[in-house]
Short mmCIF file of C-alpha atoms in Angstrom, two decimals:
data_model
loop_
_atom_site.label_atom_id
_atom_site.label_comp_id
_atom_site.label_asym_id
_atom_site.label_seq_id
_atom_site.Cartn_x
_atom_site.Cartn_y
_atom_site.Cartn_z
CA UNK C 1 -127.07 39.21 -65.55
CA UNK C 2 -124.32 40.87 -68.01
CA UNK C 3 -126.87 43.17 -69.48
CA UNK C 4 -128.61 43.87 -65.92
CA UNK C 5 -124.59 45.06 -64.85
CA UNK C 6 -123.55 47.09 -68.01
CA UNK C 7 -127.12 49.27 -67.29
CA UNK C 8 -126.08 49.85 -64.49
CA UNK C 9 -122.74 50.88 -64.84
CA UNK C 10 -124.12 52.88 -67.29
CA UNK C 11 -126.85 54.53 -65.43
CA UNK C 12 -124.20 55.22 -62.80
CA UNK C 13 -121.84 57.03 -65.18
CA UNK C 14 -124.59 59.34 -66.24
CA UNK C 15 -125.52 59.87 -62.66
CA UNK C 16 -121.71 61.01 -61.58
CA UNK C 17 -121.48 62.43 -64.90
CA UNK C 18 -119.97 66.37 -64.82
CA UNK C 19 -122.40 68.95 -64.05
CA UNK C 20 -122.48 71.87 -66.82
CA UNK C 21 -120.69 75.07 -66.03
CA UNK C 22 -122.83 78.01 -67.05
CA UNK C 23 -121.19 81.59 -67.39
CA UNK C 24 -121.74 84.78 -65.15
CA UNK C 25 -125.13 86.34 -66.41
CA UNK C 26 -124.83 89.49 -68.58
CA UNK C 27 -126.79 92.51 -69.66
CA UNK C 28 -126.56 93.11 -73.70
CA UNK C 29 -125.10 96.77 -73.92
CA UNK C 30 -126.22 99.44 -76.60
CA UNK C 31 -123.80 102.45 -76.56
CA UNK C 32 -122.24 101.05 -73.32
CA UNK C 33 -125.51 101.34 -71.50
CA UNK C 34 -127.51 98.19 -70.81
CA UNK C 35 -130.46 97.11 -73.26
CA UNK C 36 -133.36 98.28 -72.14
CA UNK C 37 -136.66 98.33 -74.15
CA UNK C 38 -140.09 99.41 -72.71
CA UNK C 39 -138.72 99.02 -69.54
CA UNK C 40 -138.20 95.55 -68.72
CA UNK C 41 -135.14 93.26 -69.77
CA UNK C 42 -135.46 92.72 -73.62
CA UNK C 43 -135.06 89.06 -74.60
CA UNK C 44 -132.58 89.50 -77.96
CA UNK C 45 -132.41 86.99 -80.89
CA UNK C 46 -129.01 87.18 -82.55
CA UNK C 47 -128.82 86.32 -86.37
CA UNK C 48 -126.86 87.99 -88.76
CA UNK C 49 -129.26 90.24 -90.55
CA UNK C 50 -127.56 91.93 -93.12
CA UNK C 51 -124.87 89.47 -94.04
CA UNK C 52 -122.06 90.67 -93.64
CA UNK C 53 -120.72 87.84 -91.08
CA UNK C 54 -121.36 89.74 -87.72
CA UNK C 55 -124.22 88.54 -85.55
CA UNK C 56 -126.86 91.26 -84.99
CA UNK C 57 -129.59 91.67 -82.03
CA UNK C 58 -133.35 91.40 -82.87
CA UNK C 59 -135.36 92.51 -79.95
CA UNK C 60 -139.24 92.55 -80.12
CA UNK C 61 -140.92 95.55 -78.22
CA UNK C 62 -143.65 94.10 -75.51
CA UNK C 63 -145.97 97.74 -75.68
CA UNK C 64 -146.04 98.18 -79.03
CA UNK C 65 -145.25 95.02 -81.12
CA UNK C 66 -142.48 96.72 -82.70
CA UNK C 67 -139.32 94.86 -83.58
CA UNK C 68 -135.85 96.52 -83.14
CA UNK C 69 -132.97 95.85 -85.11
CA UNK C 70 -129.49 97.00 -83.54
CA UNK C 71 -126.71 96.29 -86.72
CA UNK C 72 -123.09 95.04 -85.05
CA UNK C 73 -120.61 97.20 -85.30
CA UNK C 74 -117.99 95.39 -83.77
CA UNK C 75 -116.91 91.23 -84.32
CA UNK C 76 -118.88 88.35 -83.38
CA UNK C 77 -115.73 88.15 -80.45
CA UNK C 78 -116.38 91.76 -79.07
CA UNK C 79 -119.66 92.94 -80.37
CA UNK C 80 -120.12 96.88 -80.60
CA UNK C 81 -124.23 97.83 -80.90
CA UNK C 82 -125.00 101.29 -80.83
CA UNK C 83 -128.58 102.51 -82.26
CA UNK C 84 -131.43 100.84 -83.91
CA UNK C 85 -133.71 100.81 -86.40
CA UNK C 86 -137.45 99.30 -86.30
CA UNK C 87 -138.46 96.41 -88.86
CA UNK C 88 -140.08 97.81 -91.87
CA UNK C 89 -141.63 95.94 -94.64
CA UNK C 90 -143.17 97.94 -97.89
CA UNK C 91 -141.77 101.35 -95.85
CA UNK C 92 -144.19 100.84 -92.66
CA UNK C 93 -142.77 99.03 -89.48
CA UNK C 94 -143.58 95.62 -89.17
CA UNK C 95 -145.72 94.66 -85.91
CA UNK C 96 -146.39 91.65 -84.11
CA UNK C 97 -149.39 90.58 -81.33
CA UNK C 98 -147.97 91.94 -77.88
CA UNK C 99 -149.07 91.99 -74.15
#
């Protein structure tokens, strides 16, 4: 009977647990314009690529199989992207399978 209480007091505190709170949705900005590649919303990964502590945006290309790499700027607080460069390995751009 104690165990048969205690689940569910416990299922009921999961149940009336908070909700999460999710932020205001956002466009990604290059040069204070929104991120747009081949026309559609890109879907960015954020890493920091060259090391140097700031988080940058890697964005594959959906027409091409390209992949974009926009350097930050800015601070991982206020991020500042401006221009980008594609992927290269061995001085040719690196493509992926796309469509």
């Amino acid at each position: 009977m104690r165990i048969g209480i205690a689940l569910l007091v416990g299922l009921m505190a999961v149940a009336f647990a908070d909700l999460p709170e999710f932020s205001s949705p956002f466009f990604v900005q290059a040069s204070g314009v929104d991120l747009v590649v081949d026309g559609s919303v890109p879907d960015p990964y954020v890493a920091d690529w060259d090391g140097d502590g700031v988080k940058d945006l890697i964005v594959g290309q959906f027409s091409q199989g390209k992949i974009r790499l926009y350097l930050n700027s800015g601070t991982n607080a206020s991020p500042v992207f401006t221009t980008y460069s594609f992927l290269q390995a061995d001085g040719s751009d690196i493509t992926m399978s796309y469509g």
